[in-house]
Amino acid sequence: MKGLEKIPITVGVVGHLDVITTEEHRLQIEQLFKDLATAYPNSPVYLFSSIAEGADRFVANIFLELKRNNKEFKEKFELIVPIPFETEDYKKDFDAHSAKEFDDLLKQAKREFIIGYDNGKVDKSQKYLETGKFVADCSLILIALWDGQEGKKGGTADIVNYKRTGDDYNAAERTFEYEGTVFILPCSRRATSDQVSKVQKEEHEFSLDTVLKDSSIKEALEKIEEINSDSFIIKEKAFSRSQTFLISKPEILDVPQRSILNWYSILDSLSILFHRRDIRTAILLFVIGLFIVMSLAVYTNIWQNKAALAIVLFLIVSAGLIYFYSRITKNHTKYLYNRTLAEALRIQFYWNIAGINKNVSDYILRIHRKEFSWIEHILSSFYGITYNNKQITTATIDYLKTNWVKNQADFFESAIRKMIKKLTHYQLISNISFIIAFALLLSIFFLEQFYLKNNIMNFLQVVIGSLLSVFALIRAFIKMKGYDQLLNQYELMNVLYHKAEIRINAINFTLPETEEHLAYLLELFFIIGKEALIENGNWYLILKEKEPGIEGI
């Protein structure tokens, strides 16, 4: 489907206010942006820059100049501007000329927003630090124009160290977080131009090839391009259905929320499409497996010639080709990661509406973070681009209760009924096949001579073998698809959302509408989302190894 807002590659910049840049710096940065656009033609590139003086503006100007002067970049390149204070307060640090340059750059940005912190409790350097950390978190590729020296709080050194090793004051991050990569462009500063640090002495190659040496970044870039390429096969009807399922009236959303809705609908539509293909492959392998067993039984007991053997070999080769085709097309894998990303974005969407400034990537697949760090990269990009610092309201609470909590409670209740019905149906066929096979085997004990006399013993053995195969293959199919485990997950999610709905109703009924009341509900919505993300991660791990295969044939 054309015309969709594609998932972007995010680049961020941090650096000194008094940085001394060179023509080599400019050429390296310019070439990186060009190479990203060429290597990943279906993916837009977004730059996170606070457009402070120095490094921020240096990179932003290069980026925007490419956007202005190259037709192919006009729709692909977008500037995102997170700032630590209100615009007028931020500009107090600039002289008149610098303030004008700031305004000119800001006009060219796709979005500008304040990283929301309590002005009365957080000092200026801390606000700069938090904004820098935000840029580091939300950038798949982080560029640092740095002299290698430790500086004041909130400076470039703090951001570089944070990206590399996590937050020193957060035990969970230090334990579980992916150790990020910073791409350093060594530079001097006007204040210390006479000093040469270890970083400045080292060779720091900077290009797309350098970026791709980080395997998690490389995988994230490949997945972003793959999803954007796959999005062209989405049908408009499927896309609209995904949007409607998340929200009935998209027109009430602001621009960031519409972006999340758009990306969710892409991922949701793709996951449904690849899931259908995955199921068709599994069923086809099941049917071929059954025919292989039946044809082998026929060859062994009834029709012992080369034609029957050729049929057996043809079926085995067909099963192998279908299996390898499924491995090449990666329908199962694509279903899983599109579904995982979509479900995470569902929570990010509702958190955004509620004004909960939390990144969903901090709560999904946490223990397995290094293996799935590319998922963290993509989700962090979504969070940064659509950051929202609005406050929760009574109207928002009613909306979230109805469109999120109740909707999900009803969905999982329905999913449980459908899963029980499906399992009952499969188990009924399996059990009937086993009972009939057992009855026929038992009849041989009493009627063996009759079967031999009438030449139906061999035929009977084929039937018994086929029925037992149906029994075994259905049981293997149920296990392969993880239906029992999924049912347990659905029941857990159903309980979670039903309890949340009851709690919200009770709070609204018993407590007066105060700031404490709203804060309590805000925390409740955060906990609901957090638990849902944990279960979503568990779901991914359950199905990760459930790819259709020839092992069960």
Coordinates of C-alpha atoms in Angstrom, one line a residue, residues 86-460:
E86 CA 10.3 26.3 26.9
T87 CA 11.5 27.8 23.6
E88 CA 11.9 31.4 24.9
D89 CA 13.8 30.2 28.0
Y90 CA 16.0 28.0 25.8
K91 CA 16.8 31.0 23.5
K92 CA 18.0 33.1 26.5
D93 CA 21.4 31.3 26.2
F94 CA 21.7 32.6 22.5
D95 CA 22.7 36.0 21.2
A96 CA 20.4 37.7 18.6
H97 CA 22.1 36.1 15.6
S98 CA 22.1 32.6 17.2
A99 CA 18.4 33.0 18.2
K100 CA 17.4 33.8 14.6
E101 CA 19.3 30.7 13.4
F102 CA 17.5 28.6 16.0
D103 CA 14.1 29.9 14.8
D104 CA 15.0 29.3 11.2
L105 CA 16.0 25.7 11.9
L106 CA 12.9 25.1 14.1
K107 CA 10.6 26.1 11.3
Q108 CA 12.0 23.3 9.2
A109 CA 11.5 20.6 11.9
K110 CA 8.8 18.0 11.7
R111 CA 8.3 18.2 15.5
E112 CA 9.6 20.2 18.5
F113 CA 8.7 19.4 22.1
I114 CA 10.0 19.9 25.6
I115 CA 11.3 17.0 27.6
G116 CA 8.9 17.3 30.5
Y117 CA 10.4 17.7 33.9
D118 CA 9.3 19.6 37.0
N119 CA 10.8 23.1 36.6
G120 CA 10.9 23.7 40.3
K121 CA 12.8 20.6 41.3
V122 CA 15.2 19.9 38.5
D123 CA 18.3 22.1 37.9
K124 CA 19.4 23.4 34.5
S125 CA 22.3 21.0 34.0
Q126 CA 20.0 18.1 34.9
K127 CA 17.5 19.2 32.2
Y128 CA 20.3 19.3 29.7
L129 CA 21.4 15.8 30.8
E130 CA 17.9 14.3 30.5
T131 CA 17.4 15.8 27.1
G132 CA 20.8 14.4 26.0
K133 CA 19.9 11.0 27.4
F134 CA 16.5 11.2 25.5
V135 CA 18.4 11.8 22.2
A136 CA 20.8 8.9 23.0
D137 CA 17.9 6.5 23.9
C138 CA 15.8 7.3 20.8
S139 CA 18.6 7.3 18.2
L140 CA 19.5 4.1 16.4
I141 CA 22.7 5.8 15.3
L142 CA 24.2 8.3 17.8
I143 CA 26.9 10.7 16.6
A144 CA 29.1 12.5 19.1
L145 CA 31.4 15.4 18.2
W146 CA 33.5 15.0 21.3
D147 CA 37.0 16.0 22.4
G148 CA 37.3 12.9 24.7
Q149 CA 37.5 15.0 27.9
E150 CA 35.2 14.7 30.9
G151 CA 33.2 17.9 31.3
K152 CA 30.5 19.4 33.4
K153 CA 27.2 17.7 34.3
G154 CA 24.9 17.2 31.4
G155 CA 27.8 17.6 28.9
T156 CA 28.8 15.4 26.0
A157 CA 30.9 13.0 28.1
D158 CA 27.9 12.2 30.3
I159 CA 25.8 11.4 27.3
V160 CA 28.5 9.2 25.7
N161 CA 29.0 7.3 28.9
Y162 CA 25.2 6.9 29.4
K163 CA 24.8 5.5 25.9
R164 CA 27.7 3.1 26.3
T165 CA 26.9 1.7 29.8
G166 CA 23.5 2.9 30.9
D167 CA 22.4 4.9 33.9
D168 CA 24.8 4.7 36.8
Y169 CA 21.9 5.3 39.2
N170 CA 19.6 2.7 37.7
A171 CA 20.4 -0.9 38.8
A172 CA 18.1 -2.5 36.3
E173 CA 19.6 -0.6 33.3
R174 CA 23.1 -1.4 34.4
T175 CA 22.2 -5.1 34.7
F176 CA 20.0 -5.7 31.7
E177 CA 20.5 -2.9 29.2
Y178 CA 22.2 -3.4 25.8
E179 CA 25.6 -1.7 25.9
G180 CA 25.1 0.9 23.2
T181 CA 27.4 2.2 20.6
V182 CA 28.4 5.8 20.1
F183 CA 30.0 6.9 16.8
I184 CA 32.6 9.5 17.9
L185 CA 34.0 12.2 15.6
P186 CA 37.0 13.5 17.5
C187 CA 37.2 17.2 17.6
S188 CA 38.6 20.1 19.5
R189 CA 36.9 22.8 21.5
R190 CA 37.6 26.5 21.5
A191 CA 37.9 26.5 25.3
T192 CA 40.6 23.8 25.3
S193 CA 42.0 23.9 21.8
D194 CA 45.5 23.6 23.2
Q195 CA 44.8 20.2 24.8
V196 CA 44.8 16.9 22.9
S197 CA 43.0 14.0 24.5
K198 CA 43.4 10.3 24.0
V199 CA 40.2 10.2 21.9
Q200 CA 41.6 12.8 19.5
K201 CA 44.8 10.8 19.0
E202 CA 42.9 7.6 18.1
E203 CA 41.8 6.8 14.6
H204 CA 38.0 7.0 14.4
E205 CA 36.7 5.9 11.0
F206 CA 33.1 7.1 10.5
S207 CA 30.9 5.7 7.7
L208 CA 28.0 3.4 7.1
D209 CA 30.4 0.5 7.1
T210 CA 31.5 1.5 10.6
V211 CA 27.9 1.7 11.8
L212 CA 27.1 -1.8 10.4
K213 CA 29.9 -3.3 12.4
D214 CA 27.4 -3.1 15.3
S215 CA 25.3 -6.3 14.7
S216 CA 22.3 -5.1 16.6
I217 CA 22.2 -1.8 14.7
K218 CA 22.7 -3.6 11.4
E219 CA 19.8 -6.0 12.2
A220 CA 17.6 -3.1 13.2
L221 CA 18.3 -1.3 9.9
E222 CA 17.6 -4.4 7.9
K223 CA 14.4 -5.1 9.8
I224 CA 13.2 -1.5 9.3
E225 CA 13.8 -1.7 5.6
E226 CA 12.2 -5.2 5.4
I227 CA 9.0 -3.9 7.1
N228 CA 8.8 -0.9 5.0
S229 CA 9.3 -3.0 1.8
D230 CA 6.7 -5.5 3.0
S231 CA 4.2 -2.6 3.7
F232 CA 3.6 -2.3 -0.1
I233 CA 1.7 -5.6 -0.1
I234 CA -0.8 -4.4 2.6
K235 CA -4.3 -4.0 1.3
E236 CA -6.1 -0.7 2.1
K237 CA -9.0 -2.7 3.6
A238 CA -6.7 -4.6 6.0
F239 CA -4.9 -1.3 7.0
S240 CA -8.2 0.4 7.7
R241 CA -9.5 -2.5 9.8
S242 CA -6.3 -2.4 11.9
Q243 CA -6.8 1.3 12.5
T244 CA -10.5 0.9 13.5
F245 CA -9.6 -1.9 15.9
L246 CA -7.3 0.4 17.8
I247 CA -9.5 3.5 17.7
S248 CA -12.9 4.2 16.2
K249 CA -12.3 7.9 15.6
P250 CA -8.8 8.6 14.3
E251 CA -9.7 12.2 13.6
I252 CA -9.5 13.0 17.3
L253 CA -5.8 12.2 17.5
D254 CA -2.9 14.6 17.4
V255 CA -0.1 14.2 14.9
P256 CA 2.2 12.0 17.1
Q257 CA -0.6 9.7 17.9
R258 CA -1.6 9.4 14.3
S259 CA 2.0 8.4 13.5
I260 CA 1.8 5.6 16.2
L261 CA -1.6 4.5 14.8
N262 CA -0.1 4.4 11.3
W263 CA 2.9 2.3 12.4
Y264 CA 0.7 0.0 14.5
S265 CA -1.6 -0.6 11.5
I266 CA 1.3 -1.4 9.3
L267 CA 2.7 -3.9 11.8
D268 CA -0.7 -5.4 12.7
S269 CA -1.6 -5.8 9.0
L270 CA 1.7 -7.5 8.2
S271 CA 1.5 -9.8 11.3
I272 CA -2.0 -11.0 10.2
L273 CA -0.9 -11.6 6.7
F274 CA 2.2 -13.5 7.6
H275 CA 0.3 -15.5 10.3
R276 CA -2.1 -16.7 7.7
R277 CA 0.7 -17.8 5.4
D278 CA 2.4 -19.5 8.4
I279 CA -0.8 -21.4 9.3
R280 CA -1.3 -22.4 5.6
T281 CA 2.2 -23.8 5.5
A282 CA 1.7 -25.8 8.7
I283 CA -1.6 -27.2 7.5
L284 CA 0.0 -28.1 4.1
L285 CA 2.9 -29.9 5.8
F286 CA 0.3 -31.7 8.0
V287 CA -1.7 -32.9 5.0
I288 CA 1.4 -34.0 3.1
G289 CA 2.7 -35.8 6.2
L290 CA -0.5 -37.7 6.4
F291 CA -0.4 -38.7 2.7
I292 CA 3.3 -39.8 3.2
V293 CA 2.3 -42.2 5.9
M294 CA -0.7 -43.4 4.0
S295 CA 1.2 -43.9 0.8
L296 CA 4.0 -45.7 2.6
A297 CA 1.4 -48.0 4.2
V298 CA -0.1 -48.7 0.8
Y299 CA 3.3 -49.4 -0.7
T300 CA 4.2 -51.8 2.2
N301 CA 0.9 -53.6 2.4
I302 CA -1.1 -53.3 -0.9
W303 CA 0.7 -52.0 -3.9
Q304 CA 4.4 -52.9 -4.0
N305 CA 5.7 -51.4 -7.2
K306 CA 7.8 -48.4 -8.3
A307 CA 4.8 -46.2 -9.0
A308 CA 3.7 -46.3 -5.4
L309 CA 7.3 -45.7 -4.3
A310 CA 7.6 -42.8 -6.7
I311 CA 4.5 -41.2 -5.1
V312 CA 6.1 -41.6 -1.6
L313 CA 9.3 -40.0 -2.8
F314 CA 7.4 -37.1 -4.6
L315 CA 5.5 -36.3 -1.4
I316 CA 8.7 -36.4 0.7
V317 CA 10.4 -34.0 -1.7
S318 CA 7.3 -31.8 -1.8
A319 CA 7.3 -31.6 2.0
G320 CA 11.0 -30.7 2.0
L321 CA 10.5 -28.0 -0.7
I322 CA 7.6 -26.4 1.3
Y323 CA 9.7 -26.5 4.4
F324 CA 12.7 -24.8 2.8
Y325 CA 10.4 -22.3 1.1
S326 CA 8.9 -21.4 4.5
R327 CA 12.5 -20.9 5.9
I328 CA 13.3 -18.6 2.9
T329 CA 10.1 -16.5 3.1
K330 CA 10.4 -16.3 7.0
N331 CA 6.6 -16.1 7.4
H332 CA 6.7 -17.4 10.9
T333 CA 9.6 -15.1 12.0
K334 CA 8.0 -12.1 10.3
Y335 CA 4.7 -12.8 12.0
L336 CA 6.3 -12.9 15.4
Y337 CA 8.3 -9.7 15.2
N338 CA 5.6 -7.8 13.5
R339 CA 3.1 -8.9 16.1
T340 CA 5.5 -8.2 19.0
L341 CA 6.2 -4.7 17.7
A342 CA 2.5 -4.1 17.0
E343 CA 1.5 -5.1 20.6
A344 CA 4.2 -2.9 22.1
L345 CA 3.0 0.0 19.9
R346 CA -0.6 -0.6 21.2
I347 CA 0.7 0.1 24.7
Q348 CA 2.8 3.0 23.6
F349 CA -0.3 4.5 21.8
Y350 CA -2.5 4.3 24.9
W351 CA 0.4 5.5 27.2
N352 CA 0.9 8.5 24.8
I353 CA -2.8 9.4 25.0
A354 CA -2.6 9.1 28.8
G355 CA 0.5 11.3 28.9
I356 CA 2.6 8.5 30.3
N357 CA 6.2 9.3 29.2
K358 CA 7.6 5.8 29.4
N359 CA 9.3 3.9 26.7
V360 CA 7.7 0.5 26.1
S361 CA 11.1 -1.0 25.1
D362 CA 12.1 -0.8 28.8
Y363 CA 9.5 -3.4 29.8
I364 CA 9.4 -6.0 27.0
L365 CA 11.8 -8.9 26.6
R366 CA 13.9 -7.4 29.3
I367 CA 15.9 -10.5 30.5
H368 CA 16.6 -11.3 26.8
R369 CA 17.5 -7.8 25.9
K370 CA 20.8 -8.5 24.1
E371 CA 19.3 -11.0 21.8
F372 CA 16.4 -8.7 20.9
S373 CA 18.2 -5.3 21.1
W374 CA 17.1 -4.5 17.6
I375 CA 13.5 -4.5 18.8
E376 CA 14.5 -2.1 21.6
H377 CA 16.1 0.2 19.0
I378 CA 13.0 0.4 16.9
L379 CA 10.6 0.9 19.8
S380 CA 12.8 3.6 21.3
S381 CA 12.7 5.4 17.9
F382 CA 8.9 5.3 18.0
Y383 CA 8.9 6.7 21.5
G384 CA 11.2 9.5 20.7
I385 CA 9.5 10.7 17.5
T386 CA 6.0 10.7 19.2
Y387 CA 6.9 11.9 22.7
N388 CA 4.0 13.5 24.4
N389 CA 4.0 15.6 27.6
K390 CA 0.2 16.2 27.9
Q391 CA -1.6 15.7 31.2
I392 CA -4.3 13.1 31.8
T393 CA -7.9 14.3 32.0
T394 CA -11.2 12.8 33.0
A395 CA -12.2 12.5 29.4
T396 CA -8.9 10.7 28.7
I397 CA -9.7 8.2 31.5
D398 CA -13.1 7.4 30.1
Y399 CA -11.7 6.9 26.7
L400 CA -8.9 4.6 27.8
K401 CA -11.2 2.6 30.0
T402 CA -13.6 2.0 27.1
N403 CA -11.2 1.8 24.1
W404 CA -8.3 0.1 25.7
V405 CA -9.1 -1.8 29.0
K406 CA -12.6 -2.9 28.2
N407 CA -11.8 -3.6 24.5
Q408 CA -8.9 -5.8 25.5
A409 CA -10.8 -7.6 28.2
D410 CA -13.6 -8.4 25.6
F411 CA -11.0 -9.4 23.0
F412 CA -9.2 -11.9 25.3
E413 CA -12.5 -13.3 26.5
S414 CA -13.5 -13.9 22.9
A415 CA -10.0 -15.3 22.1
I416 CA -10.3 -17.8 25.0
R417 CA -13.7 -19.0 23.7
K418 CA -12.3 -19.4 20.1
M419 CA -9.2 -21.2 21.4
I420 CA -11.1 -23.6 23.5
K421 CA -13.4 -24.3 20.6
K422 CA -10.5 -24.9 18.3
L423 CA -8.7 -27.2 20.8
T424 CA -11.9 -29.1 21.4
H425 CA -12.4 -29.6 17.7
Y426 CA -8.8 -30.8 17.1
Q427 CA -8.9 -33.1 20.1
L428 CA -12.2 -34.5 19.1
I429 CA -10.9 -35.5 15.7
S430 CA -7.7 -36.8 17.2
N431 CA -9.5 -38.9 19.9
I432 CA -12.0 -40.3 17.4
S433 CA -9.1 -41.3 15.1
F434 CA -7.4 -43.1 18.0
I435 CA -10.5 -44.8 19.2
I436 CA -11.4 -46.1 15.7
A437 CA -7.8 -47.3 15.2
F438 CA -7.8 -49.0 18.6
A439 CA -11.2 -50.7 17.8
L440 CA -9.9 -52.0 14.5
L441 CA -6.7 -53.3 16.1
L442 CA -8.8 -55.0 18.8
S443 CA -11.1 -56.5 16.1
I444 CA -8.0 -58.1 14.5
F445 CA -7.5 -60.0 17.7
F446 CA -10.9 -61.6 17.3
L447 CA -11.4 -61.6 13.5
E448 CA -7.9 -62.1 12.1
Q449 CA -8.9 -65.2 10.1
F450 CA -11.9 -63.5 8.6
Y451 CA -9.8 -60.6 7.5
L452 CA -7.2 -62.9 6.0
K453 CA -9.7 -65.0 4.3
N454 CA -11.4 -62.0 2.6
N455 CA -8.1 -60.3 1.8
I456 CA -8.8 -57.2 3.7
M457 CA -6.1 -57.4 6.3
N458 CA -3.6 -55.3 4.4
F459 CA -6.2 -52.7 3.7
L460 CA -7.1 -52.7 7.3

